[in-house]
Every structure is written in structure tokens, then in C-alpha cells.
Amino acid sequence: MQSAPDYLEQLARFVGTTPADQVPQAVRERAKWLIADSLPVYATGMRAAPMQALAARQMGNAAPGRAWVLGLGATCNSQDAAMLNGIAGAWLDFDEGNTLANGHPGAQVLPTALAMAQERAVSGAEFLATFALAYEVVARIGMATTPRLIVNPHGT
């Protein structure tokens, strides 16, 4: 198995090991708003008939776990929950956008951060800090790119 490039390891280590109290209060407050704005969008997207069909099929084969599948009142393993929540979050095209980042960093980060936080039973402060830091990483990668106009730039 090929290992991740060193820069990815460094970014992941930065996001995963930075203490919550090292994330500025203003950044944590903005992250709270992004999360509060996004969760209802994900839950509403999950209520669409095609999403319901996809979720039913996926949940029928999903391993159990503690991660929420928003809008279903169900839980499963973190990988399936993150995938379903990520698709549902973009389903209605109301997911958070960031023009400076050339895309939707929250839609890429929140489903995974939420699922992993639930799987690992981390504190709310740790979840919030990790989300904020991962959002920053994805946003900066987006800022450093020039997307082709024929592609919807959801994330990098």
C-alpha cells in the first residue's frame, strides 16, 4: 500500500492534534454557524424520495455504528453515515458555499467530521475545533485552485 504524501500527513496531523483551545474563539463561533446552517439542509435532503431509496439500500447493508444518518433517525458506521449525509447535504443544492474557496468546503468536511466525532465519542469542543481546522485546510486548497467552469466545484 502506498503511503500518503508527506504534506497530507502534515495537514492531517495538524487538524487532528491541534488542541481545541488553540482555535480562536471567532473561528469557533463561525464554525458553529456553519454547522447549525448545514445540519437542517442535510436532514431535509435526506427526505427526498431518491435519497430515501438510496439510504434504505445502503442502510440495509451498513455495519452498525454510532454515527447519525441525518433525517432518518438512524445510526450506522461512520463511513456509510458520512457518505449518506454528504450526498443528502448537496441534494437540494442549498449546502454552504464559500466563494473565496471556490466551492463548498463545509459540504466536504462536516459529514466526515461529524461521523468520526460520533464514532470516537469526542467532546463537542474537539469536534468543533477539528471541523474548523479541516474547513480551513479545504478552503485554502480551494483558494489555491482554478476550477474549470464545466465542473461544479464542490470540493477538492
Coordinates of N, CA and C in Angstrom, one line a residue:
M1 N 0.8 -1.2 0.0 CA 0.0 0.0 0.0 C 0.9 1.2 0.0
Q2 N 0.6 2.2 -0.9 CA 1.3 3.4 -1.0 C 0.9 4.3 0.2
S3 N 1.9 5.0 0.8 CA 1.6 5.9 1.9 C 1.2 7.3 1.3
A4 N 0.5 8.0 2.1 CA 0.1 9.4 1.7 C 1.3 10.3 1.6
P5 N 1.2 11.2 0.7 CA 2.4 12.2 0.6 C 2.6 12.9 1.9
D6 N 3.8 13.3 2.2 CA 4.1 13.9 3.4 C 3.3 15.1 3.8
Y7 N 3.0 16.0 2.8 CA 2.2 17.1 3.0 C 0.8 16.8 3.5
L8 N 0.2 15.7 3.0 CA -1.1 15.3 3.5 C -1.0 14.8 5.0
E9 N 0.0 14.1 5.3 CA 0.3 13.6 6.6 C 0.4 14.8 7.6
Q10 N 1.1 15.8 7.1 CA 1.3 17.0 8.0 C 0.0 17.7 8.2
L11 N -0.8 17.9 7.1 CA -2.1 18.6 7.3 C -3.0 17.8 8.2
A12 N -3.1 16.5 8.0 CA -3.9 15.6 8.8 C -3.5 15.7 10.3
R13 N -2.2 15.6 10.5 CA -1.7 15.7 11.9 C -2.0 17.1 12.5
F14 N -1.9 18.1 11.8 CA -2.2 19.5 12.2 C -3.7 19.5 12.7
V15 N -4.6 19.1 11.8 CA -6.0 19.1 12.1 C -6.3 18.2 13.3
G16 N -5.7 17.0 13.3 CA -6.0 16.0 14.4 C -5.4 16.2 15.7
T17 N -4.4 17.1 15.8 CA -3.7 17.2 17.1 C -3.7 18.6 17.7
T18 N -4.2 19.6 16.9 CA -4.2 20.9 17.5 C -5.3 21.0 18.6
P19 N -4.9 21.4 19.8 CA -5.9 21.5 20.9 C -7.0 22.5 20.6
A20 N -8.2 22.1 21.0 CA -9.4 22.9 20.8 C -9.2 24.4 21.2
D21 N -8.5 24.6 22.3 CA -8.3 25.9 22.9 C -7.3 26.8 22.0
Q22 N -6.7 26.1 21.1 CA -5.8 26.9 20.2 C -6.5 27.5 19.0
V23 N -7.7 27.1 18.8 CA -8.5 27.6 17.7 C -9.2 28.9 18.2
P24 N -9.0 30.0 17.5 CA -9.5 31.3 18.0 C -11.0 31.2 18.2
Q25 N -11.5 31.9 19.2 CA -12.9 32.0 19.6 C -13.8 32.4 18.4
A26 N -13.3 33.4 17.6 CA -14.1 33.9 16.5 C -14.2 32.8 15.4
V27 N -13.2 32.0 15.3 CA -13.3 30.9 14.3 C -14.3 29.8 14.8
R28 N -14.2 29.5 16.1 CA -15.2 28.5 16.6 C -16.6 29.0 16.5
E29 N -16.8 30.3 16.7 CA -18.2 30.9 16.6 C -18.7 30.8 15.1
R30 N -17.8 31.1 14.2 CA -18.2 30.9 12.8 C -18.5 29.5 12.4
A31 N -17.7 28.6 12.9 CA -17.9 27.1 12.7 C -19.2 26.7 13.2
K32 N -19.6 27.2 14.4 CA -21.0 26.9 15.0 C -22.1 27.3 14.0
W33 N -21.9 28.5 13.4 CA -23.0 28.9 12.5 C -23.0 28.1 11.2
L34 N -21.8 27.7 10.7 CA -21.8 26.8 9.5 C -22.4 25.5 9.8
I35 N -22.2 24.9 11.0 CA -22.8 23.6 11.3 C -24.3 23.8 11.5
A36 N -24.7 24.8 12.3 CA -26.1 25.0 12.5 C -26.9 25.2 11.2
D37 N -26.3 25.9 10.3 CA -26.9 26.2 9.0 C -26.9 24.9 8.1
S38 N -26.0 24.0 8.3 CA -25.9 22.9 7.4 C -26.7 21.7 7.8
L39 N -26.8 21.4 9.1 CA -27.5 20.2 9.5 C -28.9 20.1 9.1
P40 N -29.7 21.1 9.1 CA -31.1 21.0 8.6 C -31.1 20.8 7.1
V41 N -30.2 21.3 6.4 CA -30.1 21.1 4.9 C -29.9 19.6 4.6
Y42 N -29.0 19.0 5.4 CA -28.7 17.6 5.2 C -29.9 16.7 5.5
A43 N -30.6 17.1 6.7 CA -31.7 16.3 7.1 C -32.9 16.5 6.1
T44 N -33.0 17.6 5.5 CA -34.1 17.9 4.5 C -33.8 17.2 3.2
G45 N -32.5 17.2 2.8 CA -32.1 16.5 1.6 C -32.3 15.0 1.7
M46 N -32.2 14.5 2.9 CA -32.4 13.0 3.1 C -33.9 12.7 3.0
R47 N -34.7 13.6 3.0 CA -36.2 13.3 2.9 C -36.6 13.2 1.5
A48 N -35.8 13.6 0.5 CA -36.1 13.5 -0.9 C -36.3 12.0 -1.3
A49 N -37.2 11.7 -2.1 CA -37.5 10.3 -2.4 C -36.3 9.5 -2.9
P50 N -35.5 10.0 -3.9 CA -34.3 9.3 -4.3 C -33.3 9.1 -3.2
M51 N -33.2 10.0 -2.3 CA -32.3 9.8 -1.1 C -32.8 8.8 -0.2
Q52 N -34.1 8.8 0.0 CA -34.7 7.7 0.8 C -34.4 6.3 0.3
A53 N -34.6 6.2 -1.0 CA -34.3 4.9 -1.7 C -32.8 4.5 -1.5
L54 N -31.9 5.5 -1.8 CA -30.5 5.2 -1.6 C -30.2 4.8 -0.2
A55 N -30.7 5.6 0.8 CA -30.4 5.4 2.2 C -31.0 4.0 2.6
A56 N -32.1 3.6 2.2 CA -32.7 2.3 2.5 C -31.8 1.2 2.0
R57 N -31.4 1.3 0.8 CA -30.5 0.3 0.2 C -29.2 0.3 1.0
Q58 N -28.6 1.4 1.2 CA -27.3 1.5 1.9 C -27.4 1.0 3.3
M59 N -28.4 1.4 4.0 CA -28.6 1.1 5.4 C -28.8 -0.4 5.6
G60 N -29.4 -1.0 4.5 CA -29.7 -2.5 4.6 C -28.4 -3.3 4.6
N61 N -27.3 -2.7 4.2 CA -26.0 -3.4 4.1 C -25.0 -2.8 5.1
A62 N -25.3 -1.7 5.7 CA -24.4 -1.0 6.5 C -24.1 -1.7 7.9
A63 N -22.8 -1.6 8.3 CA -22.5 -2.1 9.6 C -23.0 -1.2 10.6
P64 N -23.3 -1.7 11.8 CA -23.8 -0.8 12.9 C -22.8 0.2 13.3
G65 N -23.2 1.2 14.0 CA -22.3 2.2 14.5 C -23.0 3.3 15.2
R66 N -22.3 4.3 15.7 CA -22.9 5.4 16.4 C -23.1 6.7 15.6
A67 N -22.8 6.7 14.4 CA -22.9 7.9 13.5 C -24.3 8.1 13.0
W68 N -24.8 9.3 13.2 CA -26.2 9.7 12.8 C -26.3 9.7 11.2
V69 N -27.4 9.2 10.8 CA -27.8 9.5 9.4 C -28.9 10.5 9.5
L70 N -28.6 11.7 9.2 CA -29.5 12.8 9.5 C -30.7 12.7 8.7
G71 N -31.9 13.0 9.3 CA -33.1 12.9 8.7 C -33.8 11.6 8.7
L72 N -33.0 10.5 9.1 CA -33.6 9.2 9.2 C -33.9 8.7 10.6
G73 N -33.3 9.4 11.6 CA -33.5 8.9 12.9 C -32.8 7.6 13.1
A74 N -31.7 7.3 12.4 CA -31.0 6.1 12.5 C -29.5 6.3 12.6
T75 N -28.8 5.3 13.0 CA -27.3 5.4 13.1 C -26.7 4.2 12.3
C76 N -25.4 4.3 12.0 CA -24.7 3.3 11.4 C -23.2 3.6 11.5
N77 N -22.4 2.8 10.8 CA -20.9 3.1 10.9 C -20.6 4.5 10.3
S78 N -19.4 5.0 10.6 CA -19.1 6.3 10.2 C -18.9 6.5 8.7
Q79 N -18.4 5.5 8.0 CA -18.2 5.6 6.6 C -19.5 5.8 5.8
D80 N -20.5 4.9 6.1 CA -21.8 5.0 5.5 C -22.5 6.2 5.9
A81 N -22.5 6.6 7.1 CA -23.2 7.8 7.6 C -22.6 9.0 6.9
A82 N -21.3 9.1 6.8 CA -20.6 10.3 6.2 C -21.0 10.4 4.7
M83 N -21.0 9.2 4.0 CA -21.4 9.2 2.6 C -22.8 9.6 2.4
L84 N -23.8 9.0 3.2 CA -25.2 9.4 3.0 C -25.4 10.8 3.4
N85 N -24.9 11.3 4.5 CA -25.1 12.7 4.9 C -24.4 13.7 3.9
G86 N -23.3 13.3 3.3 CA -22.7 14.1 2.3 C -23.5 14.3 1.0
I87 N -24.1 13.2 0.6 CA -24.9 13.2 -0.6 C -26.2 14.0 -0.3
A88 N -26.8 13.7 0.8 CA -28.0 14.4 1.2 C -27.8 15.9 1.4
G89 N -26.6 16.3 1.9 CA -26.3 17.7 2.1 C -26.2 18.5 0.8
A90 N -25.9 17.8 -0.3 CA -25.8 18.5 -1.6 C -27.0 18.3 -2.4
W91 N -27.9 17.4 -2.0 CA -29.0 17.0 -2.8 C -29.9 18.2 -3.3
L92 N -30.2 19.1 -2.4 CA -31.1 20.2 -2.8 C -30.3 21.4 -3.3
D93 N -29.0 21.4 -3.3 CA -28.2 22.4 -3.7 C -28.3 23.7 -2.8
F94 N -28.6 23.4 -1.5 CA -28.6 24.5 -0.5 C -27.4 24.4 0.4
D95 N -26.5 23.6 0.1 CA -25.3 23.4 1.0 C -24.5 24.7 1.0
E96 N -23.8 24.9 2.1 CA -22.9 26.0 2.3 C -21.9 26.2 1.2
G97 N -21.7 27.5 0.8 CA -20.7 27.8 -0.2 C -19.8 28.8 0.2
N98 N -18.6 28.9 -0.3 CA -17.6 29.8 0.0 C -16.9 30.3 -1.2
T99 N -17.3 31.5 -1.7 CA -16.7 31.9 -3.0 C -15.2 32.1 -3.0
L100 N -14.7 32.5 -1.8 CA -13.2 32.6 -1.8 C -12.5 31.2 -1.9
A101 N -13.2 30.2 -1.4 CA -12.6 28.8 -1.5 C -13.0 28.1 -2.8
N102 N -13.7 28.8 -3.7 CA -14.1 28.2 -5.0 C -14.9 26.9 -4.8
G103 N -15.8 26.9 -3.8 CA -16.6 25.7 -3.6 C -17.4 25.6 -2.4
H104 N -17.5 24.4 -1.8 CA -18.3 24.1 -0.7 C -17.5 23.4 0.4
P105 N -16.6 24.0 1.0 CA -15.8 23.2 2.0 C -16.6 22.5 3.1
G106 N -17.6 23.2 3.6 CA -18.4 22.6 4.6 C -19.0 21.3 4.2
A107 N -19.5 21.2 3.0 CA -20.1 20.0 2.5 C -19.1 18.9 2.4
Q108 N -17.9 19.2 2.2 CA -16.8 18.1 2.2 C -16.4 17.7 3.6
V109 N -16.4 18.6 4.5 CA -15.8 18.4 5.8 C -16.8 17.9 6.8
L110 N -18.0 18.6 6.9 CA -18.9 18.3 8.0 C -19.4 16.8 8.1
P111 N -19.8 16.2 7.0 CA -20.3 14.8 7.2 C -19.2 13.9 7.8
T112 N -18.0 14.0 7.3 CA -16.9 13.2 7.9 C -16.6 13.5 9.3
A113 N -16.4 14.8 9.6 CA -16.1 15.3 10.9 C -17.1 14.8 11.9
L114 N -18.4 15.0 11.6 CA -19.5 14.6 12.5 C -19.5 13.1 12.7
A115 N -19.4 12.3 11.6 CA -19.4 10.8 11.8 C -18.2 10.3 12.6
M116 N -17.0 10.9 12.3 CA -15.8 10.5 13.1 C -15.9 10.9 14.6
A117 N -16.4 12.1 14.8 CA -16.6 12.5 16.2 C -17.6 11.6 17.0
Q118 N -18.6 11.2 16.3 CA -19.6 10.3 17.0 C -19.0 8.9 17.2
E119 N -18.3 8.4 16.2 CA -17.7 7.1 16.3 C -16.6 7.1 17.4
R120 N -15.9 8.1 17.5 CA -14.8 8.2 18.5 C -15.2 8.8 19.8
A121 N -16.5 9.3 19.9 CA -17.0 9.9 21.1 C -16.2 11.0 21.7
V122 N -15.8 11.9 20.8 CA -15.0 13.1 21.2 C -15.9 14.1 21.7
S123 N -15.4 15.1 22.4 CA -16.2 16.1 23.0 C -16.6 17.1 21.9
G124 N -17.7 17.9 22.3 CA -18.2 18.9 21.4 C -17.1 19.9 21.0
A125 N -16.3 20.3 22.0 CA -15.2 21.2 21.7 C -14.2 20.7 20.8
E126 N -13.8 19.4 20.9 CA -12.9 18.8 20.0 C -13.5 18.7 18.6
F127 N -14.7 18.3 18.5 CA -15.4 18.2 17.2 C -15.4 19.6 16.5
L128 N -15.8 20.6 17.3 CA -15.9 21.9 16.7 C -14.5 22.4 16.2
A129 N -13.5 22.2 17.0 CA -12.1 22.6 16.6 C -11.7 21.8 15.4
T130 N -11.9 20.5 15.3 CA -11.5 19.7 14.2 C -12.2 20.1 12.9
F131 N -13.5 20.4 13.1 CA -14.3 20.9 11.9 C -13.7 22.2 11.4
A132 N -13.5 23.1 12.3 CA -13.0 24.4 11.9 C -11.6 24.3 11.2
L133 N -10.7 23.5 11.7 CA -9.4 23.4 11.1 C -9.5 22.6 9.8
A134 N -10.3 21.6 9.7 CA -10.4 20.9 8.4 C -11.0 21.8 7.4
Y135 N -12.0 22.6 7.8 CA -12.7 23.5 6.9 C -11.6 24.5 6.3
E136 N -10.8 25.0 7.2 CA -9.7 25.9 6.8 C -8.8 25.3 5.8
V137 N -8.4 24.0 6.0 CA -7.5 23.3 5.1 C -8.2 23.2 3.7
V138 N -9.4 22.7 3.7 CA -10.1 22.5 2.4 C -10.3 23.9 1.7
A139 N -10.7 24.9 2.5 CA -10.9 26.2 1.9 C -9.6 26.7 1.3
R140 N -8.5 26.6 2.0 CA -7.2 27.1 1.4 C -6.8 26.3 0.2
I141 N -7.1 25.0 0.1 CA -6.8 24.2 -1.1 C -7.6 24.8 -2.2
G142 N -8.9 25.0 -1.9 CA -9.8 25.6 -2.9 C -9.3 26.9 -3.4
M143 N -8.9 27.8 -2.5 CA -8.4 29.1 -2.9 C -7.1 29.0 -3.8
A144 N -6.4 27.9 -3.7 CA -5.2 27.8 -4.4 C -5.4 27.1 -5.8
T145 N -6.7 26.8 -6.1 CA -7.0 26.2 -7.4 C -7.8 27.1 -8.3
T146 N -7.8 26.8 -9.5 CA -8.6 27.4 -10.5 C -9.5 26.4 -11.2
P147 N -10.7 26.3 -10.7 CA -11.6 25.2 -11.2 C -12.0 25.5 -12.7
R148 N -12.2 24.4 -13.4 CA -12.8 24.6 -14.7 C -14.3 24.9 -14.6
L149 N -14.8 25.8 -15.4 CA -16.1 26.2 -15.3 C -17.1 25.1 -15.6
I150 N -16.7 24.1 -16.3 CA -17.7 23.0 -16.6 C -17.9 22.0 -15.5
V151 N -17.2 22.3 -14.4 CA -17.3 21.4 -13.2 C -17.9 22.1 -12.0
N152 N -18.8 21.5 -11.3 CA -19.3 22.1 -10.1 C -18.3 22.0 -9.0
P153 N -17.7 23.0 -8.5 CA -16.6 22.9 -7.6 C -17.0 22.7 -6.2
H154 N -17.6 21.5 -5.9 CA -18.0 21.2 -4.5 C -16.8 21.1 -3.6
G155 N -15.7 20.5 -4.0 CA -14.6 20.4 -3.1 C -13.4 19.9 -3.8
T156 N -12.3 19.9 -3.1 CA -11.1 19.4 -3.7 C -10.7 18.1 -3.1

